[in-house]
Amino acid sequence: MKIIGIETSCDETSASVIEAKGGLDFPKFKILSNIVASQIDIHQKYGGVFPSLAKREHVKNIMPVFIKSLKKASILKKGKSKFKEKEIKKILKKEPDLLKEIKWLSENYKKPDVKALAVTYGPGLEPALWVGINFSKAIQKLWDLPIIQVNHMEGHIASVLTKDKIEIPAIALLISGGHTEIILIKKGMKYKILGQTLDDAVGEAFDKVARMMSLPYPGGPEISKLAIKDRNNRKLGNSYNLPRPMIKSNNLNFSFSGLKTSILYTLKKIPSINQTVKEEISREFEDSVIDVLLSKTESAVREHKTKTLIIAGGVSANNAIRKSFKDFSKKMNLKLLIPDNNLTTDNASMIAMAGYINTLRDKSILLKKPRMKAQGNLRIKF
Ligand code: KG4
Ligand code: ZN
């Protein structure tokens, strides 16, 4: 079946069309289109994502991104659809600009040949989430398409499903700008959170450390580039003796704010933060993060006799992290699944894939008209 995905939880507006088949043991996917409009340039000035600006950009981008995605997947059908003005107006009462766009859509296009529309309803920035939700509700009214509501973090897990089968039990390490979680995946793609960060997420720590060294937002890719240079220059890096927070705690939780503070104090003592310092700090910060991530993941893998390890979320794009987990998986005889580069940061294909998984878990989901609300702090639970 074909599913359209919509993602607007943070600073990427994305729409995708996927073709999905297979059961929960081995779902198979083909990505027909995955269009992402990034707002990075806009938020860079503020050094982080600004919710009301993010919302404004989503409103501006969502229709062009949606049309582009349907066109690329060759499912866009010229024609007209009945514009149910009263009902659609009610859905979009706070988004008059979107109302105009939906009217335009009704005057130019017919319902495409898809089974459902999957949309992120949390976690994320609520003003941003609402844009995707209300847009999807309006499309549902216009084209009579069922909506599948999707948890963004389940989307990150699903992002590896284009690669290979997940052998159960599996452990997913989700590392993004908003989350750091270790999740156990059981039969039937049922999830349980085993551990999470008590303060900053890994990506957030990357972004904050980057900011301390006056690097642009998002800091992850910048730190990553600097660290590679240092890895090429110095064999071992231990000039700064950074802490490995909670590495010895008897649980699977994380904490990264102490590491960030320790870097702040380290930097304060250095008279000139030149390029070499930035490279060394970046590498040593990465080393510290990797040690903690590996140690916690190893405990989870041993305890649950895991067969597959999934590393997903924006930070999984990091080269040193990828390499460390490749070596670790070899040593532990694990199947390692990391998303392709275009699926590591936020995108709508992963939302459509997670939407399909939701329909396999609960067939009735497609018939329901969920009274969806944005849930900024939504958690994975089964
Ligand atoms: O998953 P994502 O796109 O958005 C959230 O759901 O948060 O993750 C974004 C995060 C940012 O903090 C960014 O700095 C980080 O992923 N990131 C990286 C790299 N690329 C992106 N962190 C470390 N190394 C990278 N190469
Ligand atoms: Zn994300």
PDB file of N, CA, C and O in Angstrom, residues 113-141:
ATOM      1  N   ASP A 113      -3.976   8.022  -5.444  1.00  0.00           N
ATOM      2  CA  ASP A 113      -4.197   6.615  -5.127  1.00  0.00           C
ATOM      3  C   ASP A 113      -3.295   6.205  -3.948  1.00  0.00           C
ATOM      4  O   ASP A 113      -2.238   5.603  -4.142  1.00  0.00           O
ATOM      5  N   VAL A 114      -3.692   6.572  -2.747  1.00  0.00           N
ATOM      6  CA  VAL A 114      -2.942   6.188  -1.539  1.00  0.00           C
ATOM      7  C   VAL A 114      -3.920   5.671  -0.486  1.00  0.00           C
ATOM      8  O   VAL A 114      -5.102   5.991  -0.517  1.00  0.00           O
ATOM      9  N   LYS A 115      -3.374   4.885   0.435  1.00  0.00           N
ATOM     10  CA  LYS A 115      -4.221   4.253   1.445  1.00  0.00           C
ATOM     11  C   LYS A 115      -4.457   5.171   2.654  1.00  0.00           C
ATOM     12  O   LYS A 115      -5.526   5.165   3.247  1.00  0.00           O
ATOM     13  N   ALA A 116      -3.434   5.925   3.029  1.00  0.00           N
ATOM     14  CA  ALA A 116      -3.556   6.724   4.249  1.00  0.00           C
ATOM     15  C   ALA A 116      -2.513   7.830   4.300  1.00  0.00           C
ATOM     16  O   ALA A 116      -1.592   7.876   3.470  1.00  0.00           O
ATOM     17  N   LEU A 117      -2.703   8.672   5.301  1.00  0.00           N
ATOM     18  CA  LEU A 117      -1.792   9.790   5.535  1.00  0.00           C
ATOM     19  C   LEU A 117      -1.260   9.637   6.963  1.00  0.00           C
ATOM     20  O   LEU A 117      -2.043   9.561   7.905  1.00  0.00           O
ATOM     21  N   ALA A 118       0.060   9.542   7.110  1.00  0.00           N
ATOM     22  CA  ALA A 118       0.646   9.393   8.451  1.00  0.00           C
ATOM     23  C   ALA A 118       1.257  10.723   8.851  1.00  0.00           C
ATOM     24  O   ALA A 118       1.971  11.346   8.059  1.00  0.00           O
ATOM     25  N   VAL A 119       0.978  11.156  10.078  1.00  0.00           N
ATOM     26  CA  VAL A 119       1.488  12.467  10.501  1.00  0.00           C
ATOM     27  C   VAL A 119       2.023  12.405  11.934  1.00  0.00           C
ATOM     28  O   VAL A 119       1.475  11.708  12.776  1.00  0.00           O
ATOM     29  N   THR A 120       3.102  13.143  12.180  1.00  0.00           N
ATOM     30  CA  THR A 120       3.682  13.227  13.534  1.00  0.00           C
ATOM     31  C   THR A 120       2.782  14.056  14.437  1.00  0.00           C
ATOM     32  O   THR A 120       2.415  15.172  14.067  1.00  0.00           O
ATOM     33  N   TYR A 121       2.444  13.520  15.629  1.00  0.00           N
ATOM     34  CA  TYR A 121       1.645  14.330  16.578  1.00  0.00           C
ATOM     35  C   TYR A 121       2.420  14.595  17.873  1.00  0.00           C
ATOM     36  O   TYR A 121       1.924  15.218  18.794  1.00  0.00           O
ATOM     37  N   GLY A 122       3.679  14.133  17.962  1.00  0.00           N
ATOM     38  CA  GLY A 122       4.533  14.402  19.119  1.00  0.00           C
ATOM     39  C   GLY A 122       5.645  13.373  19.144  1.00  0.00           C
ATOM     40  O   GLY A 122       5.579  12.420  18.365  1.00  0.00           O
ATOM     41  N   PRO A 123       6.677  13.524  19.962  1.00  0.00           N
ATOM     42  CA  PRO A 123       6.990  14.737  20.699  1.00  0.00           C
ATOM     43  C   PRO A 123       7.606  15.789  19.774  1.00  0.00           C
ATOM     44  O   PRO A 123       8.018  15.471  18.665  1.00  0.00           O
ATOM     45  N   GLY A 124       7.664  17.023  20.259  1.00  0.00           N
ATOM     46  CA  GLY A 124       8.224  18.093  19.435  1.00  0.00           C
ATOM     47  C   GLY A 124       7.718  19.442  19.917  1.00  0.00           C
ATOM     48  O   GLY A 124       7.187  19.549  21.019  1.00  0.00           O
ATOM     49  N   LEU A 125       7.879  20.444  19.083  1.00  0.00           N
ATOM     50  CA  LEU A 125       7.408  21.793  19.427  1.00  0.00           C
ATOM     51  C   LEU A 125       5.935  21.873  19.054  1.00  0.00           C
ATOM     52  O   LEU A 125       5.589  21.699  17.884  1.00  0.00           O
ATOM     53  N   GLU A 126       5.080  22.153  20.027  1.00  0.00           N
ATOM     54  CA  GLU A 126       3.640  22.078  19.743  1.00  0.00           C
ATOM     55  C   GLU A 126       3.164  23.013  18.619  1.00  0.00           C
ATOM     56  O   GLU A 126       2.425  22.571  17.748  1.00  0.00           O
ATOM     57  N   PRO A 127       3.609  24.285  18.593  1.00  0.00           N
ATOM     58  CA  PRO A 127       3.139  25.121  17.477  1.00  0.00           C
ATOM     59  C   PRO A 127       3.528  24.529  16.115  1.00  0.00           C
ATOM     60  O   PRO A 127       2.779  24.641  15.142  1.00  0.00           O
ATOM     61  N   ALA A 128       4.696  23.913  16.062  1.00  0.00           N
ATOM     62  CA  ALA A 128       5.167  23.299  14.811  1.00  0.00           C
ATOM     63  C   ALA A 128       4.348  22.039  14.487  1.00  0.00           C
ATOM     64  O   ALA A 128       3.907  21.856  13.349  1.00  0.00           O
ATOM     65  N   LEU A 129       4.125  21.213  15.497  1.00  0.00           N
ATOM     66  CA  LEU A 129       3.353  19.980  15.296  1.00  0.00           C
ATOM     67  C   LEU A 129       1.947  20.278  14.775  1.00  0.00           C
ATOM     68  O   LEU A 129       1.436  19.581  13.901  1.00  0.00           O
ATOM     69  N   TRP A 130       1.335  21.339  15.312  1.00  0.00           N
ATOM     70  CA  TRP A 130      -0.041  21.676  14.916  1.00  0.00           C
ATOM     71  C   TRP A 130      -0.166  21.915  13.414  1.00  0.00           C
ATOM     72  O   TRP A 130      -1.200  21.638  12.815  1.00  0.00           O
ATOM     73  N   VAL A 131       0.874  22.463  12.799  1.00  0.00           N
ATOM     74  CA  VAL A 131       0.787  22.760  11.357  1.00  0.00           C
ATOM     75  C   VAL A 131       0.584  21.460  10.582  1.00  0.00           C
ATOM     76  O   VAL A 131      -0.318  21.346   9.742  1.00  0.00           O
ATOM     77  N   GLY A 132       1.404  20.447  10.877  1.00  0.00           N
ATOM     78  CA  GLY A 132       1.283  19.155  10.188  1.00  0.00           C
ATOM     79  C   GLY A 132      -0.054  18.495  10.486  1.00  0.00           C
ATOM     80  O   GLY A 132      -0.690  17.908   9.594  1.00  0.00           O
ATOM     81  N   ILE A 133      -0.474  18.592  11.744  1.00  0.00           N
ATOM     82  CA  ILE A 133      -1.733  17.954  12.156  1.00  0.00           C
ATOM     83  C   ILE A 133      -2.926  18.606  11.449  1.00  0.00           C
ATOM     84  O   ILE A 133      -3.760  17.927  10.840  1.00  0.00           O
ATOM     85  N   ASN A 134      -2.988  19.933  11.501  1.00  0.00           N
ATOM     86  CA  ASN A 134      -4.130  20.616  10.879  1.00  0.00           C
ATOM     87  C   ASN A 134      -4.125  20.474   9.364  1.00  0.00           C
ATOM     88  O   ASN A 134      -5.172  20.312   8.739  1.00  0.00           O
ATOM     89  N   PHE A 135      -2.950  20.501   8.784  1.00  0.00           N
ATOM     90  CA  PHE A 135      -2.842  20.294   7.341  1.00  0.00           C
ATOM     91  C   PHE A 135      -3.389  18.906   6.987  1.00  0.00           C
ATOM     92  O   PHE A 135      -4.180  18.747   6.063  1.00  0.00           O
ATOM     93  N   SER A 136      -2.976  17.899   7.760  1.00  0.00           N
ATOM     94  CA  SER A 136      -3.413  16.524   7.491  1.00  0.00           C
ATOM     95  C   SER A 136      -4.916  16.372   7.683  1.00  0.00           C
ATOM     96  O   SER A 136      -5.583  15.686   6.908  1.00  0.00           O
ATOM     97  N   LYS A 137      -5.443  17.014   8.720  1.00  0.00           N
ATOM     98  CA  LYS A 137      -6.895  16.945   8.955  1.00  0.00           C
ATOM     99  C   LYS A 137      -7.666  17.559   7.777  1.00  0.00           C
ATOM    100  O   LYS A 137      -8.712  17.053   7.381  1.00  0.00           O
ATOM    101  N   ALA A 138      -7.126  18.652   7.244  1.00  0.00           N
ATOM    102  CA  ALA A 138      -7.782  19.294   6.099  1.00  0.00           C
ATOM    103  C   ALA A 138      -7.728  18.384   4.868  1.00  0.00           C
ATOM    104  O   ALA A 138      -8.703  18.255   4.133  1.00  0.00           O
ATOM    105  N   ILE A 139      -6.593  17.724   4.673  1.00  0.00           N
ATOM    106  CA  ILE A 139      -6.451  16.792   3.532  1.00  0.00           C
ATOM    107  C   ILE A 139      -7.415  15.605   3.728  1.00  0.00           C
ATOM    108  O   ILE A 139      -8.019  15.115   2.782  1.00  0.00           O
ATOM    109  N   GLN A 140      -7.546  15.178   4.969  1.00  0.00           N
ATOM    110  CA  GLN A 140      -8.466  14.073   5.259  1.00  0.00           C
ATOM    111  C   GLN A 140      -9.892  14.445   4.842  1.00  0.00           C
ATOM    112  O   GLN A 140     -10.595  13.663   4.218  1.00  0.00           O
ATOM    113  N   LYS A 141     -10.290  15.648   5.163  1.00  0.00           N
ATOM    114  CA  LYS A 141     -11.638  16.113   4.795  1.00  0.00           C
ATOM    115  C   LYS A 141     -11.766  16.217   3.280  1.00  0.00           C
ATOM    116  O   LYS A 141     -12.750  15.786   2.688  1.00  0.00           O
TER     117      LYS A 141
END
